[in-house]
Amino acid sequence: MSHAVCLMPNHYHLLVQSPRANLSRCMRHINGVYTQRFNRLGKTDGPLFRGRYKALIMDVDNYFLQVFRYIHRNPIDCAIPLVDQLDTFKWSSFPAYVVKDIFVEWLQRDFTLAQFDDKWQRYNHFVHNDTSHEVKDILDKTRWPAILGSQCCVEQKNSVTVNHINKLQNSLPDIETVIAIAFNMGHVSGINQLINKLKARLDSNNELKEKLKLLTQILTP
């Protein structure tokens, strides 16, 4: 489910909810299809985006609205503001939150507006009166934390991640599940451990090798 989007000249932001932990598959499709269309229209070839996308797990209770505001304020908070008024920037979901006549089918607005008693004006005021720079200071950095949340939330998420990794190490499921869980958790040490485990299994399991080859073909743009 998509809650917010903002397309900037050299990057874009998405605030999405991924109940099935399949964000990597979605992003591969979005970036891949966009790159193919861009290259076709521009008669070019090769990669368009530099490196893998950045993502983090968010503590909804404490940071959802702050991240929401950060995304929608991007056009005026960048080094050279792109517009004077946010509701005139058409490459953002912000107008759909403050102009009643705008409806975007794939945008999930109810959750956010419910926190403002469905008052569009209250959300507009919230975005334009930004007094907290905590999220901006974090997301403007080159390197992001794996989890954006309170200390309690971080500890809880890390515990869940470790449990997932331990289960995978004890009994490896199919290769697609292993990679999907590891990369969606964003746990670097866990990924390294899984890779070493997989290498050992690949040396003695030809069927697993064939599955990896098939998955590589699927994931390669």
PDB file of C-alpha atoms in Angstrom:
ATOM      1  CA  MET A   1       0.000   0.000   0.000  1.00  0.00           C
ATOM      2  CA  SER A   2       1.304   3.428  -0.945  1.00  0.00           C
ATOM      3  CA  HIS A   3       0.884   6.309   1.497  1.00  0.00           C
ATOM      4  CA  ALA A   4       3.118   8.997  -0.019  1.00  0.00           C
ATOM      5  CA  VAL A   5       5.322   9.643  -3.041  1.00  0.00           C
ATOM      6  CA  CYS A   6       7.541  12.478  -4.229  1.00  0.00           C
ATOM      7  CA  LEU A   7       9.486  12.460  -7.492  1.00  0.00           C
ATOM      8  CA  MET A   8      12.503  14.764  -7.426  1.00  0.00           C
ATOM      9  CA  PRO A   9      14.916  15.616 -10.293  1.00  0.00           C
ATOM     10  CA  ASN A  10      17.536  13.038  -9.257  1.00  0.00           C
ATOM     11  CA  HIS A  11      15.726  10.720  -6.822  1.00  0.00           C
ATOM     12  CA  TYR A  12      12.332   9.798  -5.485  1.00  0.00           C
ATOM     13  CA  HIS A  13      10.727   8.930  -2.142  1.00  0.00           C
ATOM     14  CA  LEU A  14       8.078   6.320  -1.405  1.00  0.00           C
ATOM     15  CA  LEU A  15       6.275   5.628   1.852  1.00  0.00           C
ATOM     16  CA  VAL A  16       4.799   2.168   1.479  1.00  0.00           C
ATOM     17  CA  GLN A  17       3.423  -0.595   3.655  1.00  0.00           C
ATOM     18  CA  SER A  18       4.581  -4.095   2.748  1.00  0.00           C
ATOM     19  CA  PRO A  19       2.626  -6.716   4.744  1.00  0.00           C
ATOM     20  CA  ARG A  20       4.176  -9.585   2.751  1.00  0.00           C
ATOM     21  CA  ALA A  21       7.777  -8.404   3.123  1.00  0.00           C
ATOM     22  CA  ASN A  22       8.183  -8.300  -0.665  1.00  0.00           C
ATOM     23  CA  LEU A  23       9.456  -4.744  -1.025  1.00  0.00           C
ATOM     24  CA  SER A  24      12.567  -5.784  -2.959  1.00  0.00           C
ATOM     25  CA  ARG A  25      10.449  -7.459  -5.630  1.00  0.00           C
ATOM     26  CA  CYS A  26       8.267  -4.370  -5.964  1.00  0.00           C
ATOM     27  CA  MET A  27      11.242  -2.015  -6.188  1.00  0.00           C
ATOM     28  CA  ARG A  28      12.954  -4.216  -8.762  1.00  0.00           C
ATOM     29  CA  HIS A  29       9.831  -4.010 -10.887  1.00  0.00           C
ATOM     30  CA  ILE A  30       9.416  -0.234 -10.470  1.00  0.00           C
ATOM     31  CA  ASN A  31      13.051   0.624 -11.159  1.00  0.00           C
ATOM     32  CA  GLY A  32      13.364  -1.946 -13.935  1.00  0.00           C
ATOM     33  CA  VAL A  33      10.247  -0.907 -15.852  1.00  0.00           C
ATOM     34  CA  TYR A  34      11.032   2.800 -15.444  1.00  0.00           C
ATOM     35  CA  THR A  35      14.611   2.317 -16.649  1.00  0.00           C
ATOM     36  CA  GLN A  36      13.475   0.350 -19.689  1.00  0.00           C
ATOM     37  CA  ARG A  37      10.938   3.029 -20.642  1.00  0.00           C
ATOM     38  CA  PHE A  38      13.425   5.853 -20.024  1.00  0.00           C
ATOM     39  CA  ASN A  39      16.058   4.160 -22.195  1.00  0.00           C
ATOM     40  CA  ARG A  40      13.539   3.412 -24.914  1.00  0.00           C
ATOM     41  CA  LEU A  41      12.276   7.008 -25.078  1.00  0.00           C
ATOM     42  CA  GLY A  42      15.771   8.470 -24.843  1.00  0.00           C
ATOM     43  CA  LYS A  43      17.290   5.857 -27.183  1.00  0.00           C
ATOM     44  CA  THR A  44      19.911   4.985 -24.592  1.00  0.00           C
ATOM     45  CA  ASP A  45      20.848   1.856 -22.686  1.00  0.00           C
ATOM     46  CA  GLY A  46      22.448   0.759 -19.432  1.00  0.00           C
ATOM     47  CA  PRO A  47      21.562   1.355 -15.768  1.00  0.00           C
ATOM     48  CA  LEU A  48      19.732   4.535 -14.808  1.00  0.00           C
ATOM     49  CA  PHE A  49      19.865   4.348 -11.009  1.00  0.00           C
ATOM     50  CA  ARG A  50      23.112   4.304  -9.048  1.00  0.00           C
ATOM     51  CA  GLY A  51      23.240   1.317  -6.739  1.00  0.00           C
ATOM     52  CA  ARG A  52      20.451  -0.403  -4.851  1.00  0.00           C
ATOM     53  CA  TYR A  53      17.566   1.560  -3.399  1.00  0.00           C
ATOM     54  CA  LYS A  54      17.685   2.559   0.283  1.00  0.00           C
ATOM     55  CA  ALA A  55      14.937   1.469   2.660  1.00  0.00           C
ATOM     56  CA  LEU A  56      14.318   1.336   6.379  1.00  0.00           C
ATOM     57  CA  ILE A  57      11.823  -0.176   8.782  1.00  0.00           C
ATOM     58  CA  MET A  58       9.818   2.510  10.537  1.00  0.00           C
ATOM     59  CA  ASP A  59       8.233   2.769  13.975  1.00  0.00           C
ATOM     60  CA  VAL A  60       4.777   3.876  12.816  1.00  0.00           C
ATOM     61  CA  ASP A  61       3.599   5.172  16.178  1.00  0.00           C
ATOM     62  CA  ASN A  62       6.515   7.579  16.616  1.00  0.00           C
ATOM     63  CA  TYR A  63       7.762   8.390  13.121  1.00  0.00           C
ATOM     64  CA  PHE A  64       5.077   7.871  10.489  1.00  0.00           C
ATOM     65  CA  LEU A  65       3.860  11.468  10.386  1.00  0.00           C
ATOM     66  CA  GLN A  66       7.372  12.887  10.568  1.00  0.00           C
ATOM     67  CA  VAL A  67       8.525  10.814   7.594  1.00  0.00           C
ATOM     68  CA  PHE A  68       5.315  11.694   5.787  1.00  0.00           C
ATOM     69  CA  ARG A  69       6.016  15.384   6.269  1.00  0.00           C
ATOM     70  CA  TYR A  70       9.669  14.975   5.233  1.00  0.00           C
ATOM     71  CA  ILE A  71       8.634  13.388   1.921  1.00  0.00           C
ATOM     72  CA  HIS A  72       6.009  16.005   1.113  1.00  0.00           C
ATOM     73  CA  ARG A  73       8.329  18.891   2.035  1.00  0.00           C
ATOM     74  CA  ASN A  74      11.142  17.708  -0.262  1.00  0.00           C
ATOM     75  CA  PRO A  75      10.320  20.132  -3.106  1.00  0.00           C
ATOM     76  CA  ILE A  76      10.787  23.174  -0.832  1.00  0.00           C
ATOM     77  CA  ASP A  77      13.426  21.822   1.563  1.00  0.00           C
ATOM     78  CA  CYS A  78      15.968  20.941  -1.123  1.00  0.00           C
ATOM     79  CA  ALA A  79      18.998  23.193  -1.743  1.00  0.00           C
ATOM     80  CA  ILE A  80      17.165  25.034  -4.532  1.00  0.00           C
ATOM     81  CA  PRO A  81      13.384  24.953  -3.917  1.00  0.00           C
ATOM     82  CA  LEU A  82      11.448  23.647  -6.899  1.00  0.00           C
ATOM     83  CA  VAL A  83       8.219  25.529  -6.108  1.00  0.00           C
ATOM     84  CA  ASP A  84       6.918  28.263  -3.848  1.00  0.00           C
ATOM     85  CA  GLN A  85       3.767  26.373  -2.863  1.00  0.00           C
ATOM     86  CA  LEU A  86       3.733  22.638  -2.193  1.00  0.00           C
ATOM     87  CA  ASP A  87       0.258  22.110  -3.615  1.00  0.00           C
ATOM     88  CA  THR A  88       1.512  23.246  -7.035  1.00  0.00           C
ATOM     89  CA  PHE A  89       4.159  20.524  -7.269  1.00  0.00           C
ATOM     90  CA  LYS A  90       2.458  17.899  -9.438  1.00  0.00           C
ATOM     91  CA  TRP A  91       5.090  15.172  -8.919  1.00  0.00           C
ATOM     92  CA  SER A  92       4.067  14.638  -5.309  1.00  0.00           C
ATOM     93  CA  SER A  93       1.108  13.064  -3.520  1.00  0.00           C
ATOM     94  CA  PHE A  94       0.767  16.164  -1.330  1.00  0.00           C
ATOM     95  CA  PRO A  95      -1.930  17.862  -3.493  1.00  0.00           C
ATOM     96  CA  ALA A  96      -4.072  14.723  -3.144  1.00  0.00           C
ATOM     97  CA  TYR A  97      -4.079  15.270   0.635  1.00  0.00           C
ATOM     98  CA  VAL A  98      -5.035  18.926   0.645  1.00  0.00           C
ATOM     99  CA  VAL A  99      -7.205  19.332  -2.466  1.00  0.00           C
ATOM    100  CA  LYS A 100     -10.505  17.467  -2.126  1.00  0.00           C
ATOM    101  CA  ASP A 101     -11.124  17.242  -5.875  1.00  0.00           C
ATOM    102  CA  ILE A 102      -7.928  15.258  -6.485  1.00  0.00           C
ATOM    103  CA  PHE A 103      -8.320  11.493  -6.239  1.00  0.00           C
ATOM    104  CA  VAL A 104      -5.509   8.973  -6.779  1.00  0.00           C
ATOM    105  CA  GLU A 105      -6.750   5.385  -6.849  1.00  0.00           C
ATOM    106  CA  TRP A 106      -3.544   3.713  -5.618  1.00  0.00           C
ATOM    107  CA  LEU A 107      -2.935   6.206  -2.791  1.00  0.00           C
ATOM    108  CA  GLN A 108      -3.998   5.180   0.723  1.00  0.00           C
ATOM    109  CA  ARG A 109      -5.046   8.459   2.348  1.00  0.00           C
ATOM    110  CA  ASP A 110      -7.454   7.272   5.030  1.00  0.00           C
ATOM    111  CA  PHE A 111      -4.818   6.181   7.558  1.00  0.00           C
ATOM    112  CA  THR A 112      -3.033   9.533   7.513  1.00  0.00           C
ATOM    113  CA  LEU A 113      -6.060  11.807   7.410  1.00  0.00           C
ATOM    114  CA  ALA A 114      -7.696   9.845  10.234  1.00  0.00           C
ATOM    115  CA  GLN A 115      -4.929  11.122  12.497  1.00  0.00           C
ATOM    116  CA  PHE A 116      -6.115  14.661  11.724  1.00  0.00           C
ATOM    117  CA  ASP A 117      -9.801  13.865  12.193  1.00  0.00           C
ATOM    118  CA  ASP A 118     -10.126  13.811   8.391  1.00  0.00           C
ATOM    119  CA  LYS A 119      -9.489  17.538   8.331  1.00  0.00           C
ATOM    120  CA  TRP A 120      -7.484  18.373   5.197  1.00  0.00           C
ATOM    121  CA  GLN A 121      -6.662  21.820   6.524  1.00  0.00           C
ATOM    122  CA  ARG A 122      -5.105  20.383   9.686  1.00  0.00           C
ATOM    123  CA  TYR A 123      -2.787  18.172   7.647  1.00  0.00           C
ATOM    124  CA  ASN A 124      -1.844  21.110   5.440  1.00  0.00           C
ATOM    125  CA  HIS A 125      -0.967  23.138   8.543  1.00  0.00           C
ATOM    126  CA  PHE A 126       1.062  20.224   9.948  1.00  0.00           C
ATOM    127  CA  VAL A 127       3.228  19.964   6.825  1.00  0.00           C
ATOM    128  CA  HIS A 128       3.846  23.684   6.473  1.00  0.00           C
ATOM    129  CA  ASN A 129       4.733  24.205  10.122  1.00  0.00           C
ATOM    130  CA  ASP A 130       7.740  21.937  10.452  1.00  0.00           C
ATOM    131  CA  THR A 131       9.397  22.433  13.835  1.00  0.00           C
ATOM    132  CA  SER A 132      11.202  19.095  14.126  1.00  0.00           C
ATOM    133  CA  HIS A 133      14.367  18.341  12.146  1.00  0.00           C
ATOM    134  CA  GLU A 134      15.105  14.922  13.622  1.00  0.00           C
ATOM    135  CA  VAL A 135      13.918  12.900  10.623  1.00  0.00           C
ATOM    136  CA  LYS A 136      15.412  15.332   8.096  1.00  0.00           C
ATOM    137  CA  ASP A 137      18.802  15.107   9.798  1.00  0.00           C
ATOM    138  CA  ILE A 138      18.649  11.298   9.598  1.00  0.00           C
ATOM    139  CA  LEU A 139      17.324  10.881   6.057  1.00  0.00           C
ATOM    140  CA  ASP A 140      19.532  13.575   4.535  1.00  0.00           C
ATOM    141  CA  LYS A 141      22.580  11.478   5.418  1.00  0.00           C
ATOM    142  CA  THR A 142      24.205   9.126   2.915  1.00  0.00           C
ATOM    143  CA  ARG A 143      23.864   6.134   5.227  1.00  0.00           C
ATOM    144  CA  TRP A 144      20.560   5.294   6.865  1.00  0.00           C
ATOM    145  CA  PRO A 145      19.875   3.222   9.963  1.00  0.00           C
ATOM    146  CA  ALA A 146      18.178  -0.135   9.367  1.00  0.00           C
ATOM    147  CA  ILE A 147      15.346   0.894  11.692  1.00  0.00           C
ATOM    148  CA  LEU A 148      13.859   4.335  12.369  1.00  0.00           C
ATOM    149  CA  GLY A 149      12.240   4.181  15.768  1.00  0.00           C
ATOM    150  CA  SER A 150      12.515   4.397  19.524  1.00  0.00           C
ATOM    151  CA  GLN A 151      15.116   2.314  21.344  1.00  0.00           C
ATOM    152  CA  CYS A 152      12.401  -0.117  22.421  1.00  0.00           C
ATOM    153  CA  CYS A 153      11.222  -0.517  18.833  1.00  0.00           C
ATOM    154  CA  VAL A 154      14.775  -1.062  17.546  1.00  0.00           C
ATOM    155  CA  GLU A 155      15.453  -3.751  20.144  1.00  0.00           C
ATOM    156  CA  GLN A 156      12.184  -5.485  19.318  1.00  0.00           C
ATOM    157  CA  LYS A 157      12.832  -5.450  15.561  1.00  0.00           C
ATOM    158  CA  ASN A 158      16.395  -6.696  16.046  1.00  0.00           C
ATOM    159  CA  SER A 159      15.073  -9.550  18.165  1.00  0.00           C
ATOM    160  CA  VAL A 160      12.619 -10.518  15.436  1.00  0.00           C
ATOM    161  CA  THR A 161      15.378 -10.324  12.816  1.00  0.00           C
ATOM    162  CA  VAL A 162      17.725 -12.549  14.809  1.00  0.00           C
ATOM    163  CA  ASN A 163      14.953 -15.106  15.317  1.00  0.00           C
ATOM    164  CA  HIS A 164      14.310 -15.188  11.572  1.00  0.00           C
ATOM    165  CA  ILE A 165      17.998 -15.656  10.844  1.00  0.00           C
ATOM    166  CA  ASN A 166      18.402 -18.438  13.413  1.00  0.00           C
ATOM    167  CA  LYS A 167      15.459 -20.331  11.947  1.00  0.00           C
ATOM    168  CA  LEU A 168      16.872 -19.993   8.454  1.00  0.00           C
ATOM    169  CA  GLN A 169      20.288 -21.188   9.519  1.00  0.00           C
ATOM    170  CA  ASN A 170      18.915 -24.243  11.303  1.00  0.00           C
ATOM    171  CA  SER A 171      16.752 -25.327   8.387  1.00  0.00           C
ATOM    172  CA  LEU A 172      17.156 -23.620   5.043  1.00  0.00           C
ATOM    173  CA  PRO A 173      13.902 -23.300   3.079  1.00  0.00           C
ATOM    174  CA  ASP A 174      13.853 -22.667  -0.672  1.00  0.00           C
ATOM    175  CA  ILE A 175      16.461 -20.241  -1.945  1.00  0.00           C
ATOM    176  CA  GLU A 176      13.895 -17.526  -2.864  1.00  0.00           C
ATOM    177  CA  THR A 177      12.583 -17.310   0.711  1.00  0.00           C
ATOM    178  CA  VAL A 178      16.075 -17.107   2.218  1.00  0.00           C
ATOM    179  CA  ILE A 179      17.151 -14.169   0.084  1.00  0.00           C
ATOM    180  CA  ALA A 180      13.817 -12.334   0.327  1.00  0.00           C
ATOM    181  CA  ILE A 181      13.741 -12.402   4.143  1.00  0.00           C
ATOM    182  CA  ALA A 182      17.412 -11.485   4.564  1.00  0.00           C
ATOM    183  CA  PHE A 183      17.377  -8.502   2.248  1.00  0.00           C
ATOM    184  CA  ASN A 184      14.018  -7.158   3.410  1.00  0.00           C
ATOM    185  CA  MET A 185      15.262  -7.244   7.006  1.00  0.00           C
ATOM    186  CA  GLY A 186      18.325  -5.240   5.928  1.00  0.00           C
ATOM    187  CA  HIS A 187      20.461  -7.062   8.522  1.00  0.00           C
ATOM    188  CA  VAL A 188      24.010  -7.064   7.069  1.00  0.00           C
ATOM    189  CA  SER A 189      25.609  -9.529   9.478  1.00  0.00           C
ATOM    190  CA  GLY A 190      22.664 -11.860   9.060  1.00  0.00           C
ATOM    191  CA  ILE A 191      22.965 -11.680   5.280  1.00  0.00           C
ATOM    192  CA  ASN A 192      26.668 -12.587   5.458  1.00  0.00           C
ATOM    193  CA  GLN A 193      25.923 -15.571   7.657  1.00  0.00           C
ATOM    194  CA  LEU A 194      23.215 -16.744   5.281  1.00  0.00           C
ATOM    195  CA  ILE A 195      25.509 -16.353   2.275  1.00  0.00           C
ATOM    196  CA  ASN A 196      28.190 -18.511   3.921  1.00  0.00           C
ATOM    197  CA  LYS A 197      25.566 -21.099   4.790  1.00  0.00           C
ATOM    198  CA  LEU A 198      24.271 -21.080   1.237  1.00  0.00           C
ATOM    199  CA  LYS A 199      27.758 -21.494  -0.226  1.00  0.00           C
ATOM    200  CA  ALA A 200      28.288 -24.604   1.854  1.00  0.00           C
ATOM    201  CA  ARG A 201      24.956 -26.029   0.722  1.00  0.00           C
ATOM    202  CA  LEU A 202      25.569 -25.164  -2.924  1.00  0.00           C
ATOM    203  CA  ASP A 203      28.784 -27.187  -2.940  1.00  0.00           C
ATOM    204  CA  SER A 204      26.859 -30.346  -2.090  1.00  0.00           C
ATOM    205  CA  ASN A 205      23.405 -29.721  -3.578  1.00  0.00           C
ATOM    206  CA  ASN A 206      23.010 -29.528  -7.361  1.00  0.00           C
ATOM    207  CA  GLU A 207      19.257 -28.922  -7.117  1.00  0.00           C
ATOM    208  CA  LEU A 208      19.881 -25.832  -5.022  1.00  0.00           C
ATOM    209  CA  LYS A 209      22.419 -24.647  -7.592  1.00  0.00           C
ATOM    210  CA  GLU A 210      19.815 -24.859 -10.335  1.00  0.00           C
ATOM    211  CA  LYS A 211      17.323 -22.902  -8.232  1.00  0.00           C
ATOM    212  CA  LEU A 212      19.923 -20.170  -7.687  1.00  0.00           C
ATOM    213  CA  LYS A 213      20.624 -19.985 -11.414  1.00  0.00           C
ATOM    214  CA  LEU A 214      16.912 -19.662 -12.114  1.00  0.00           C
ATOM    215  CA  LEU A 215      16.498 -16.951  -9.472  1.00  0.00           C
ATOM    216  CA  THR A 216      19.478 -15.032 -10.874  1.00  0.00           C
ATOM    217  CA  GLN A 217      17.866 -15.028 -14.295  1.00  0.00           C
ATOM    218  CA  ILE A 218      14.595 -13.773 -12.816  1.00  0.00           C
ATOM    219  CA  LEU A 219      16.262 -10.972 -10.810  1.00  0.00           C
ATOM    220  CA  THR A 220      18.561  -9.795 -13.593  1.00  0.00           C
ATOM    221  CA  PRO A 221      16.961  -6.846 -15.471  1.00  0.00           C
TER     222      PRO A 221
END
